[in-house]
Coordinates of C-alpha atoms in Angstrom, one line a residue:
Chain A
M1 CA -15.3 40.4 -3.8
Q2 CA -17.0 37.9 -2.6
F3 CA -18.9 37.4 -6.2
L4 CA -15.6 37.4 -7.5
G5 CA -13.9 35.1 -5.3
F6 CA -17.2 32.4 -6.2
W7 CA -16.6 33.6 -10.1
L8 CA -12.4 32.2 -10.1
R9 CA -13.4 29.6 -7.8
R10 CA -16.6 27.9 -10.4
Y11 CA -13.9 29.1 -13.3
G12 CA -11.0 28.8 -11.6
L13 CA -9.8 25.6 -13.6
E14 CA -11.3 26.7 -17.3
L15 CA -9.8 30.3 -17.0
L16 CA -6.4 28.5 -15.3
F17 CA -6.4 26.9 -19.0
I18 CA -8.0 29.0 -21.8
L19 CA -6.3 32.8 -20.6
P20 CA -3.1 32.2 -21.4
A21 CA -4.6 31.5 -25.1
F22 CA -6.6 34.9 -24.5
F23 CA -4.0 36.7 -23.5
Y24 CA -1.1 35.4 -26.0
L25 CA -3.6 36.0 -28.8
A26 CA -6.1 39.3 -27.9
G27 CA -2.2 41.0 -26.0
F28 CA -0.4 40.2 -29.4
L29 CA -3.9 42.0 -31.6
I30 CA -4.0 44.7 -29.1
V31 CA -0.2 45.4 -29.1
I32 CA 0.3 45.6 -32.9
L33 CA -2.3 47.7 -33.0
Y34 CA -1.1 50.7 -30.5
Y35 CA 1.9 50.7 -32.6
L36 CA 0.9 50.6 -36.0
F37 CA -1.1 54.3 -34.9
S38 CA 0.9 55.3 -32.8
L39 CA 3.6 54.2 -35.3
S40 CA 2.8 56.3 -38.0
L41 CA 1.5 59.3 -35.8
S42 CA 5.6 59.7 -34.0
A43 CA 8.1 61.8 -35.5
S44 CA 11.2 61.1 -37.4
A45 CA 14.0 62.6 -39.1
W46 CA 11.5 63.9 -41.8
S47 CA 8.4 63.9 -40.8
A48 CA 6.2 64.5 -37.8
G49 CA 3.4 63.0 -37.0
W50 CA -0.1 63.5 -39.2
E51 CA 2.9 64.9 -41.9
N52 CA 3.2 61.5 -42.2
Y53 CA 0.6 59.8 -43.3
H54 CA 1.0 63.4 -46.1
T55 CA 4.7 61.9 -47.2
V56 CA 3.4 58.8 -47.4
I57 CA 0.0 58.8 -49.2
F58 CA 1.0 61.5 -51.9
S59 CA 4.2 59.8 -53.2
A60 CA 4.7 58.6 -56.1
D61 CA 6.2 55.1 -55.4
F62 CA 2.8 54.3 -52.8
L63 CA 1.0 55.3 -55.7
I64 CA 2.2 53.9 -57.9
A65 CA 2.0 50.2 -55.3
L66 CA -1.7 51.3 -55.3
K67 CA -2.2 51.0 -58.0
N68 CA -0.3 48.1 -58.9
T69 CA -2.3 46.0 -55.6
I70 CA -5.2 47.2 -57.0
F71 CA -3.8 46.1 -60.2
F72 CA -3.4 42.3 -59.2
V73 CA -6.3 42.2 -56.4
V74 CA -9.1 43.3 -59.2
I75 CA -8.0 40.9 -61.6
G76 CA -5.9 38.2 -59.3
T77 CA -9.1 37.0 -57.5
P78 CA -12.0 36.6 -60.3
L79 CA -9.3 34.8 -61.6
E80 CA -9.1 32.4 -58.6
L81 CA -12.7 31.9 -58.1
V82 CA -12.8 30.8 -62.2
V83 CA -9.8 28.6 -61.7
G84 CA -11.7 27.1 -57.9
M85 CA -15.1 27.0 -60.1
V86 CA -13.0 24.7 -62.5
L87 CA -11.7 22.7 -60.7
A88 CA -14.9 22.0 -58.4
L89 CA -17.4 21.6 -61.7
L90 CA -14.0 18.9 -62.8
L91 CA -15.0 17.2 -59.2
Y92 CA -18.0 17.2 -59.2
R93 CA -19.4 14.5 -60.2
S94 CA -17.8 10.8 -58.6
F95 CA -16.0 9.1 -60.8
A96 CA -13.5 5.8 -60.7
G97 CA -9.8 8.1 -59.5
R98 CA -12.1 10.9 -57.9
G99 CA -10.2 10.5 -54.5
I100 CA -6.7 10.2 -56.0
I101 CA -7.4 13.3 -58.4
R102 CA -8.8 15.3 -55.3
S103 CA -5.4 14.2 -53.2
I104 CA -3.0 15.6 -57.0
F105 CA -5.1 19.2 -56.8
I106 CA -4.0 19.2 -53.2
I107 CA -0.9 19.3 -53.6
P108 CA 0.2 23.0 -54.6
L109 CA -1.1 24.0 -51.6
A110 CA 0.9 21.4 -49.4
I111 CA 4.3 22.9 -51.0
P112 CA 6.0 26.0 -49.1
T113 CA 5.5 29.4 -50.4
I114 CA 8.7 30.5 -51.1
V115 CA 9.1 27.2 -53.1
T116 CA 6.5 28.3 -55.7
A117 CA 8.0 31.0 -56.5
T118 CA 11.6 30.0 -57.0
I119 CA 9.8 27.0 -59.2
L120 CA 8.7 30.3 -61.1
F121 CA 12.0 32.0 -61.5
V122 CA 13.3 29.0 -62.3
L123 CA 11.0 28.9 -65.2
F124 CA 11.0 32.0 -66.3
V125 CA 14.6 33.3 -66.6
F126 CA 15.7 35.1 -69.1
P127 CA 16.5 34.4 -72.0
S128 CA 17.3 30.6 -72.0
G129 CA 14.6 29.5 -69.6
H130 CA 12.1 26.3 -70.0
I131 CA 9.2 29.4 -71.0
N132 CA 11.1 30.9 -72.7
N133 CA 12.7 28.5 -75.0
L134 CA 8.8 27.1 -75.8
L135 CA 7.6 30.2 -76.8
T136 CA 10.5 30.9 -78.9
G137 CA 9.9 27.3 -81.1
K138 CA 13.1 26.2 -80.4
H139 CA 11.7 22.2 -78.8
A140 CA 9.9 20.9 -81.4
F141 CA 6.8 20.2 -80.4
F142 CA 5.2 23.6 -80.1
P143 CA 5.3 26.8 -82.5
A144 CA 7.3 30.0 -82.4
L145 CA 4.7 32.8 -80.0
V146 CA 7.3 35.0 -79.8
Q147 CA 10.5 36.1 -81.6
E148 CA 12.9 37.3 -79.0
P149 CA 12.5 35.6 -75.2
I150 CA 10.3 37.7 -73.0
N151 CA 12.3 39.5 -70.6
W152 CA 9.6 38.5 -67.4
R153 CA 11.1 39.8 -64.7
N154 CA 12.1 43.2 -65.7
S155 CA 9.0 43.9 -67.1
A156 CA 5.4 44.9 -65.0
F157 CA 3.1 43.6 -67.0
F158 CA 4.7 40.8 -66.9
A159 CA 6.0 40.2 -63.6
M160 CA 3.4 40.8 -61.9
G161 CA 1.8 38.8 -64.2
I162 CA 4.2 36.2 -63.2
S163 CA 3.4 37.1 -59.1
M164 CA -0.3 36.1 -60.6
L165 CA -0.1 32.9 -61.7
G166 CA 2.1 32.0 -59.1
K167 CA -0.2 33.3 -56.2
V168 CA -3.4 31.4 -58.3
W169 CA -1.4 28.0 -59.2
R170 CA -0.4 28.3 -55.0
D171 CA -4.1 29.0 -53.7
M172 CA -6.0 27.1 -56.2
P173 CA -7.0 24.4 -53.8
I174 CA -8.5 26.2 -51.7
S175 CA -11.7 28.3 -53.5
M176 CA -11.5 24.4 -54.9
L177 CA -12.8 22.6 -51.3
I178 CA -14.7 25.6 -50.3
L179 CA -17.5 26.4 -54.3
L180 CA -16.6 22.1 -53.2
A181 CA -18.3 21.8 -50.2
G182 CA -21.0 24.4 -51.0
L183 CA -22.0 22.3 -54.9
N184 CA -22.4 19.2 -53.1
A185 CA -24.2 20.7 -50.4
I186 CA -27.5 21.7 -53.0
D187 CA -30.4 19.3 -52.1
H188 CA -30.9 17.2 -55.4
E189 CA -34.6 17.3 -55.3
Q190 CA -34.8 21.0 -56.2
Y191 CA -32.9 19.9 -59.1
D192 CA -35.9 17.6 -60.1
A193 CA -39.1 20.1 -58.6
A194 CA -36.8 22.4 -61.3
E195 CA -37.4 19.8 -63.6
T196 CA -40.8 18.6 -63.5
M197 CA -42.1 22.2 -63.8
G198 CA -40.2 22.3 -67.3
A199 CA -37.0 23.7 -66.5
G200 CA -33.9 23.7 -69.1
S201 CA -30.9 23.4 -68.0
L202 CA -29.9 27.3 -68.3
I203 CA -32.6 28.2 -66.0
K204 CA -32.2 25.2 -63.3
F205 CA -28.2 26.6 -63.5
R206 CA -30.0 29.9 -62.5
M207 CA -32.0 29.5 -60.9
V208 CA -31.1 27.1 -58.4
T209 CA -27.3 25.7 -58.6
L210 CA -26.3 29.8 -58.6
P211 CA -28.0 31.4 -56.3
S212 CA -27.4 28.3 -54.2
I213 CA -23.3 28.6 -54.0
L214 CA -23.5 32.2 -53.6
P215 CA -22.5 32.3 -50.3
A216 CA -19.6 29.9 -51.0
V217 CA -18.1 32.0 -53.3
G218 CA -19.2 35.2 -51.3
T219 CA -16.8 33.3 -49.3
V220 CA -13.8 32.1 -51.9
L221 CA -14.3 36.2 -52.9
L222 CA -13.7 37.9 -50.0
M223 CA -10.7 34.7 -49.0
R224 CA -8.8 35.2 -51.5
S225 CA -9.3 39.6 -51.7
I226 CA -7.7 39.9 -48.4
E227 CA -4.9 37.3 -48.9
M228 CA -4.5 39.7 -52.6
W229 CA -3.9 42.6 -50.8
K230 CA -1.4 41.4 -48.2
E231 CA 0.1 39.7 -51.1
F232 CA 4.2 39.8 -49.8
V233 CA 6.2 36.6 -51.0
F234 CA 5.1 36.2 -54.8
P235 CA 6.4 39.6 -56.1
F236 CA 9.2 40.0 -53.3
I237 CA 11.1 37.0 -55.1
L238 CA 9.6 37.6 -58.4
A239 CA 8.7 41.2 -58.9
P240 CA 10.9 43.0 -56.9
S241 CA 11.5 46.0 -58.6
F242 CA 8.0 46.5 -59.0
P243 CA 6.0 47.5 -55.7
L244 CA 3.0 45.6 -54.5
L245 CA 1.7 47.5 -51.3
G246 CA 3.2 44.3 -49.3
T247 CA 6.3 45.1 -50.9
Y248 CA 6.8 48.8 -50.6
L249 CA 6.0 48.0 -46.8
E250 CA 9.0 45.8 -46.5
S251 CA 11.5 48.5 -49.1
L252 CA 10.6 51.4 -46.4
Y253 CA 11.2 49.8 -43.6
R254 CA 14.1 48.5 -45.6
W255 CA 15.2 51.4 -45.9
G256 CA 14.7 53.0 -42.4
H257 CA 11.0 54.8 -42.6
P258 CA 9.0 52.8 -39.8
E259 CA 6.4 55.5 -39.8
Q260 CA 6.0 55.6 -43.1
A261 CA 5.9 51.4 -43.1
A262 CA 3.4 51.6 -40.3
V263 CA 0.9 53.8 -42.8
V264 CA 1.1 51.8 -45.6
A265 CA 0.1 48.7 -42.8
L266 CA -2.6 51.0 -42.0
V267 CA -4.1 51.6 -45.6
I268 CA -3.7 47.5 -46.6
L269 CA -6.1 47.1 -43.4
F270 CA -8.1 49.3 -44.6
C271 CA -8.1 48.1 -47.9
I272 CA -8.7 45.0 -47.0
A273 CA -11.8 46.6 -44.7
V274 CA -13.2 48.1 -47.5
S275 CA -12.8 45.6 -50.3
T276 CA -15.1 43.3 -47.2
V277 CA -17.9 45.2 -47.1
V278 CA -17.5 45.8 -50.3
I279 CA -18.5 41.5 -52.1
H280 CA -20.3 41.3 -49.0
G281 CA -22.5 44.2 -50.0
L282 CA -22.4 42.6 -54.3
T283 CA -23.3 39.4 -53.4
R284 CA -26.1 40.5 -51.1
G285 CA -27.2 42.8 -54.0
I286 CA -26.5 39.7 -56.3
R287 CA -28.5 37.0 -54.2
N288 CA -31.5 39.4 -53.8
F289 CA -30.8 40.0 -57.6
L290 CA -31.7 36.5 -58.6
V291 CA -34.4 34.5 -55.8
K292 CA -36.8 38.0 -56.6
I293 CA -36.8 36.6 -60.3
Chain B
M1 CA -35.0 20.5 -79.3
N2 CA -34.0 22.7 -76.2
K3 CA -30.6 22.1 -74.1
F4 CA -31.5 18.3 -72.4
S5 CA -32.2 16.7 -76.0
F6 CA -28.6 18.2 -77.1
R7 CA -27.1 17.0 -74.0
F8 CA -28.8 13.0 -75.4
C9 CA -27.6 13.7 -78.6
F10 CA -23.7 14.3 -77.1
P11 CA -23.5 12.3 -74.4
D12 CA -19.2 11.3 -75.6
L13 CA -18.3 15.1 -76.4
R14 CA -19.2 16.1 -72.5
R15 CA -17.4 12.8 -71.4
G16 CA -14.1 14.5 -73.5
T17 CA -14.1 17.2 -72.6
R18 CA -14.7 16.9 -69.1
F19 CA -10.8 14.8 -69.4
F20 CA -9.6 17.2 -71.4
F21 CA -10.2 19.9 -68.3
L22 CA -9.6 17.0 -65.9
F23 CA -5.8 15.8 -68.0
T24 CA -4.9 19.2 -69.0
V25 CA -5.3 20.7 -64.9
I26 CA -3.5 18.1 -63.6
V27 CA -0.8 18.5 -66.5
L28 CA -0.5 22.1 -64.8
V29 CA -0.3 21.2 -61.3
L30 CA 2.5 18.3 -62.4
L31 CA 4.7 20.2 -64.0
P32 CA 6.0 22.8 -62.9
L33 CA 7.0 19.7 -59.5
F34 CA 8.6 17.8 -62.4
F35 CA 10.7 20.7 -63.8
M36 CA 11.4 20.5 -60.3
V37 CA 12.8 17.5 -59.5
K38 CA 14.6 17.3 -62.9
F39 CA 16.8 20.9 -62.2
S40 CA 18.1 19.2 -58.9
I41 CA 18.9 15.6 -60.8
S42 CA 20.1 17.6 -63.9
D43 CA 24.5 17.2 -64.1
R44 CA 26.0 20.9 -65.4
S45 CA 26.3 20.0 -68.9
S46 CA 22.4 20.2 -68.6
I47 CA 21.6 23.1 -67.4
V48 CA 25.4 25.2 -68.3
T49 CA 24.6 24.7 -72.0
G50 CA 26.3 27.1 -73.7
G51 CA 23.9 28.8 -76.2
A52 CA 22.0 24.8 -76.5
V53 CA 18.6 24.3 -75.2
M54 CA 17.9 22.8 -71.5
P55 CA 16.8 20.0 -72.5
L56 CA 13.7 18.8 -71.2
W57 CA 15.7 15.5 -68.6
P58 CA 19.5 15.8 -67.6
H59 CA 21.6 14.7 -70.2
H60 CA 22.8 12.4 -67.3
V61 CA 21.4 12.5 -63.8
S62 CA 23.0 12.9 -61.2
F63 CA 23.1 13.0 -57.8
Q64 CA 26.0 15.7 -56.9
T65 CA 23.7 18.4 -56.0
Y66 CA 22.4 16.5 -53.1
R67 CA 25.1 15.2 -51.7
Y68 CA 26.6 18.9 -51.9
F69 CA 24.5 20.3 -50.0
L70 CA 23.4 17.4 -47.8
F71 CA 27.3 16.4 -47.2
E72 CA 29.1 19.3 -48.1
N73 CA 27.5 22.5 -47.5
N74 CA 28.1 23.0 -43.6
D75 CA 25.9 26.3 -43.7
F76 CA 22.4 24.3 -45.4
I77 CA 23.5 21.6 -42.6
K78 CA 23.5 25.1 -39.8
T79 CA 20.7 26.3 -41.5
M80 CA 18.6 22.9 -41.4
F81 CA 19.3 22.5 -37.5
N82 CA 18.3 25.9 -37.3
S83 CA 14.6 25.2 -39.1
L84 CA 14.5 22.5 -37.2
Q85 CA 14.7 23.9 -33.1
L86 CA 12.3 26.9 -34.7
A87 CA 10.1 24.5 -35.7
C88 CA 10.3 22.1 -32.3
L89 CA 10.3 25.2 -29.9
T90 CA 6.9 26.3 -31.6
I91 CA 5.2 23.3 -31.2
C92 CA 6.2 23.3 -27.1
F93 CA 4.7 26.8 -27.2
S94 CA 2.0 26.4 -29.1
M95 CA 0.9 23.0 -27.5
I96 CA 1.0 24.4 -23.9
L97 CA -1.4 27.2 -25.0
G98 CA -3.4 25.9 -27.4
A99 CA -4.4 21.9 -25.8
P100 CA -5.8 23.6 -22.7
A101 CA -7.8 26.2 -24.5
A102 CA -8.9 23.4 -27.2
Y103 CA -9.9 21.8 -24.0
V104 CA -12.2 24.0 -22.1
L105 CA -13.5 25.1 -25.0
S106 CA -14.9 21.7 -26.6
R107 CA -16.6 20.7 -22.7
F108 CA -17.3 24.0 -20.6
H109 CA -19.1 26.8 -21.3
I110 CA -17.8 29.6 -20.2
P111 CA -18.2 33.2 -19.7
G112 CA -17.1 35.3 -22.6
K113 CA -16.4 31.8 -24.2
I114 CA -17.4 34.2 -28.0
F115 CA -15.5 36.5 -27.3
F116 CA -12.4 34.6 -27.5
I117 CA -13.5 32.8 -31.1
I118 CA -13.8 36.7 -32.3
C119 CA -10.1 36.8 -31.0
L120 CA -9.2 33.3 -32.4
I121 CA -10.9 34.1 -35.8
S122 CA -9.3 38.0 -36.6
V123 CA -5.7 37.2 -35.3
R124 CA -6.2 34.4 -38.3
F125 CA -6.6 36.6 -40.6
F126 CA -4.8 39.5 -39.6
P127 CA -2.1 40.2 -42.3
D128 CA 1.3 39.0 -41.2
I129 CA 2.9 41.4 -43.3
C130 CA 0.8 44.0 -41.3
S131 CA 2.1 43.3 -37.9
V132 CA 5.6 42.5 -38.4
I133 CA 7.3 45.7 -38.3
P134 CA 5.1 45.9 -34.5
I135 CA 6.3 42.6 -33.6
V136 CA 9.7 43.5 -34.3
K137 CA 9.6 46.5 -32.2
I138 CA 8.0 44.7 -29.6
F139 CA 10.9 41.8 -29.0
I140 CA 13.4 44.6 -29.7
W141 CA 12.2 46.2 -26.6
L142 CA 12.5 42.4 -25.1
G143 CA 15.4 41.5 -25.7
L144 CA 13.9 39.2 -28.1
Y145 CA 15.1 40.3 -30.8
G146 CA 16.8 38.1 -33.3
T147 CA 16.8 34.9 -31.3
F148 CA 15.1 31.7 -31.4
T149 CA 12.8 32.3 -28.4
G150 CA 11.3 35.2 -30.1
A151 CA 10.5 33.4 -33.8
A152 CA 9.4 30.9 -32.2
L153 CA 6.9 32.3 -30.5
A154 CA 6.1 34.5 -33.1
H155 CA 5.3 31.4 -35.3
T156 CA 3.5 30.2 -32.3
L157 CA 1.2 33.7 -32.8
L158 CA 0.1 32.2 -36.3
A159 CA 0.4 28.5 -35.4
L160 CA -2.1 28.6 -32.3
P161 CA -5.6 29.2 -34.3
Y162 CA -4.6 25.9 -36.5
V163 CA -4.0 24.6 -33.1
I164 CA -7.1 25.0 -30.8
F165 CA -9.6 24.3 -33.9
I166 CA -8.0 21.1 -34.5
A167 CA -7.6 19.9 -31.2
Q168 CA -11.1 21.7 -30.4
G169 CA -12.3 18.9 -32.8
V170 CA -9.7 15.8 -31.0
F171 CA -11.0 16.8 -27.6
E172 CA -15.1 16.9 -29.0
S173 CA -14.7 13.1 -30.7
I174 CA -14.4 11.8 -26.7
P175 CA -17.2 11.4 -25.2
A176 CA -18.2 12.7 -22.0
D177 CA -18.8 9.8 -20.4
L178 CA -15.0 8.9 -19.9
E179 CA -13.9 12.2 -17.6
E180 CA -17.8 11.5 -15.9
Q181 CA -16.5 8.3 -14.9
A182 CA -13.5 9.8 -13.7
T183 CA -15.1 12.7 -11.8
V184 CA -16.9 9.5 -10.1
L185 CA -14.2 7.6 -9.2
G186 CA -13.0 11.1 -7.1
A187 CA -10.5 12.2 -9.9
S188 CA -10.1 15.8 -9.6
R189 CA -10.4 17.5 -12.9
M190 CA -6.9 18.5 -13.5
R191 CA -6.5 14.5 -12.7
V192 CA -8.8 13.7 -15.4
F193 CA -7.3 16.1 -17.8
T194 CA -4.5 14.3 -17.7
A195 CA -4.4 10.9 -17.0
V196 CA -8.1 10.3 -18.7
I197 CA -8.3 12.8 -21.1
L198 CA -4.4 13.1 -22.6
P199 CA -3.3 9.9 -23.5
L200 CA -6.4 10.2 -25.8
V201 CA -5.9 12.5 -27.4
L202 CA -2.5 12.3 -28.2
P203 CA -2.6 11.2 -31.9
G204 CA -5.3 14.0 -32.9
L205 CA -2.5 16.6 -31.4
A206 CA 0.0 15.1 -32.7
A207 CA -1.6 16.0 -36.1
A208 CA -1.7 19.1 -35.1
A209 CA 2.2 19.5 -34.1
I210 CA 2.4 18.1 -37.6
Y211 CA 1.0 21.0 -38.7
T212 CA 2.4 23.8 -36.5
F213 CA 5.9 21.6 -37.8
L214 CA 5.5 22.5 -41.2
L215 CA 3.5 25.8 -40.9
S216 CA 7.4 26.9 -38.9
W217 CA 9.1 24.9 -40.6
D218 CA 8.1 26.5 -44.2
E219 CA 7.3 30.1 -42.5
F220 CA 9.2 33.0 -44.6
I221 CA 7.9 36.8 -43.5
F222 CA 8.6 36.7 -40.2
V223 CA 11.7 35.0 -39.8
Y224 CA 13.2 37.5 -43.2
F225 CA 12.1 40.4 -40.9
L226 CA 13.3 38.6 -36.9
L227 CA 16.0 36.4 -37.3
K228 CA 17.8 37.5 -41.4
F229 CA 19.7 40.7 -40.0
K230 CA 21.2 38.6 -36.5
N231 CA 22.9 36.5 -39.4
I232 CA 20.8 33.7 -37.9
E233 CA 19.5 31.0 -41.1
T234 CA 16.7 28.9 -41.6
V235 CA 15.9 27.0 -44.4
T236 CA 14.4 29.9 -46.1
L237 CA 16.1 32.5 -45.9
F238 CA 18.8 30.5 -47.3
L239 CA 16.9 30.4 -49.9
K240 CA 16.2 33.4 -50.5
S241 CA 19.5 35.2 -50.5
N242 CA 20.4 32.5 -52.6
L243 CA 17.7 33.4 -54.8
T244 CA 18.7 37.0 -54.8
D245 CA 22.8 37.4 -54.4
G246 CA 24.0 33.6 -53.9
M247 CA 24.4 30.7 -56.4
R248 CA 21.2 31.3 -59.3
Q249 CA 22.0 28.2 -60.7
E250 CA 19.4 25.8 -61.5
N251 CA 19.8 22.8 -59.4
F252 CA 21.2 24.5 -56.8
L253 CA 17.9 26.1 -56.2
A254 CA 15.7 22.7 -56.8
A255 CA 18.1 20.7 -54.7
I256 CA 16.9 23.1 -52.1
S257 CA 14.0 23.8 -52.9
I258 CA 13.3 19.7 -53.3
L259 CA 15.1 19.7 -49.4
L260 CA 12.6 22.3 -47.7
S261 CA 9.7 20.5 -49.1
L262 CA 10.7 17.3 -47.4
P263 CA 8.6 17.7 -44.6
V264 CA 5.9 18.2 -45.5
I265 CA 6.3 14.6 -48.3
F266 CA 7.5 13.0 -45.4
F267 CA 4.1 14.6 -42.8
T268 CA 1.5 14.1 -45.4
F269 CA 3.1 9.9 -45.7
V270 CA 2.8 9.5 -42.5
I271 CA 0.2 10.5 -41.5
Q272 CA -2.0 8.7 -44.0
R273 CA -0.3 5.2 -42.7
Y274 CA -1.2 6.6 -39.3
M275 CA -4.6 7.4 -40.2
K276 CA -5.5 4.3 -41.6
S277 CA -4.8 2.5 -38.3
G278 CA -8.2 3.8 -36.3
I279 CA -5.9 4.2 -32.8
I280 CA -8.2 6.7 -31.9
A281 CA -11.6 4.8 -31.9
G282 CA -9.5 2.0 -30.6
A283 CA -8.4 3.7 -27.5
I284 CA -12.2 4.8 -27.2
K285 CA -13.9 1.5 -26.9

């Protein structure tokens, strides 16, 4: 008791300053997790307790949503990495106007997500939005690539394609900045040392550049994959009839099954955890592979 | 002839490809924005063409869409005030919670600091969509469902990690000597905070406040779950409801989108000019 009093007096002001924020964040975190678990195990008019898991996981809609989301993650994450890498390489060497160009590249991040979704919604209108006009050759300067205008939002492939396009467009500055930081951190002396030992540019890339940017690449893959799993706004606006896990959760909630929605939320968390472990292991494995040789 | 000498043979080719890619990316970044602006200043004949191809630049540039939304559509004006109110409330909550916490994190060593940082990062990485349903349930139980306070508290949850991170950087840039001097002169620690530190960090805290404002203004997921069914609309919800079953005409959507993005554009220019004046350095000296 005496020790507690001493402790409070010593750290009193600091605790006063930091505890509200701490309790706020920790409290929410704990309460959210508690509610997710208890909600998913609670009884409803349709199923009781553990059956919620059974109902959700074996329902056809859920499996479609899961398949769509896996497709989204598996294709979207490397795509973001590649696009970010291209942008970072473009900005790597200094040239006149580099600062302005970098500011331009960061613009997509500043635009609200729903505005980006609206832009794509407007551009990909069927039958006579701008993209359809362009592809069917209605404008003189572009050849006709397709005969009929494409119904973008009513086909699973194209709807998810434009959602992915929007997501990659919006988030490419983040990948670019992380990879740029990684590229800038590479010590030039390593390149000089490799050249004096007679290395050509391919060897230099494989031995110096690649291992050094692997941490940055790992970070980008990790962060982007987490974002892909929980993506909600783009599919909600652009692909409403083709559920991803996020939009499926919202539809379950809207139709009055919050317990099943909680199960889907836990599935999302589980998938994020699994993919984090996988990506972490993958980057570590690649680094061991590269450095050993 | 290895790859090295190949490169010296064709220096201009590499430069050409670089410029090509640079140009392509710039076009890809700016093209959607161009179309948005173009649609928002289109007159009706450029949108409802009756079978003809939509022009790449409107036949007559007209600001009637903006005039309609800013002056005639009372619903929209109301939603802008709602968003504004929500954002200001969020700033209050996050600043009150976040600034003192950042101060402690930057200066003092307390036991359990690492737990706090882990907590901060975990909340940041926790998916929005997973946490909405529990938050809705909690707020219904607390009676905060469908209120500005409730939505502001939810936004504070999102903004707090960023506020603490930015504010911590700002606090760390102030030398500890100032505080020591004030303490030597007899000020209590609370007074040191309010009279010495706070005036100096206000510019940096303003940056955190601006970030919080933008985060709250542009936020969609939480307001959709918390406010939509109680008929409180923010600008994001207004845009969404027009997308699905309202005025789906391109120029209306584009005008709302541009008006929604106005704070971002405004604050970007304001911050740029503010940073250049170097007030922070002057204050410390």
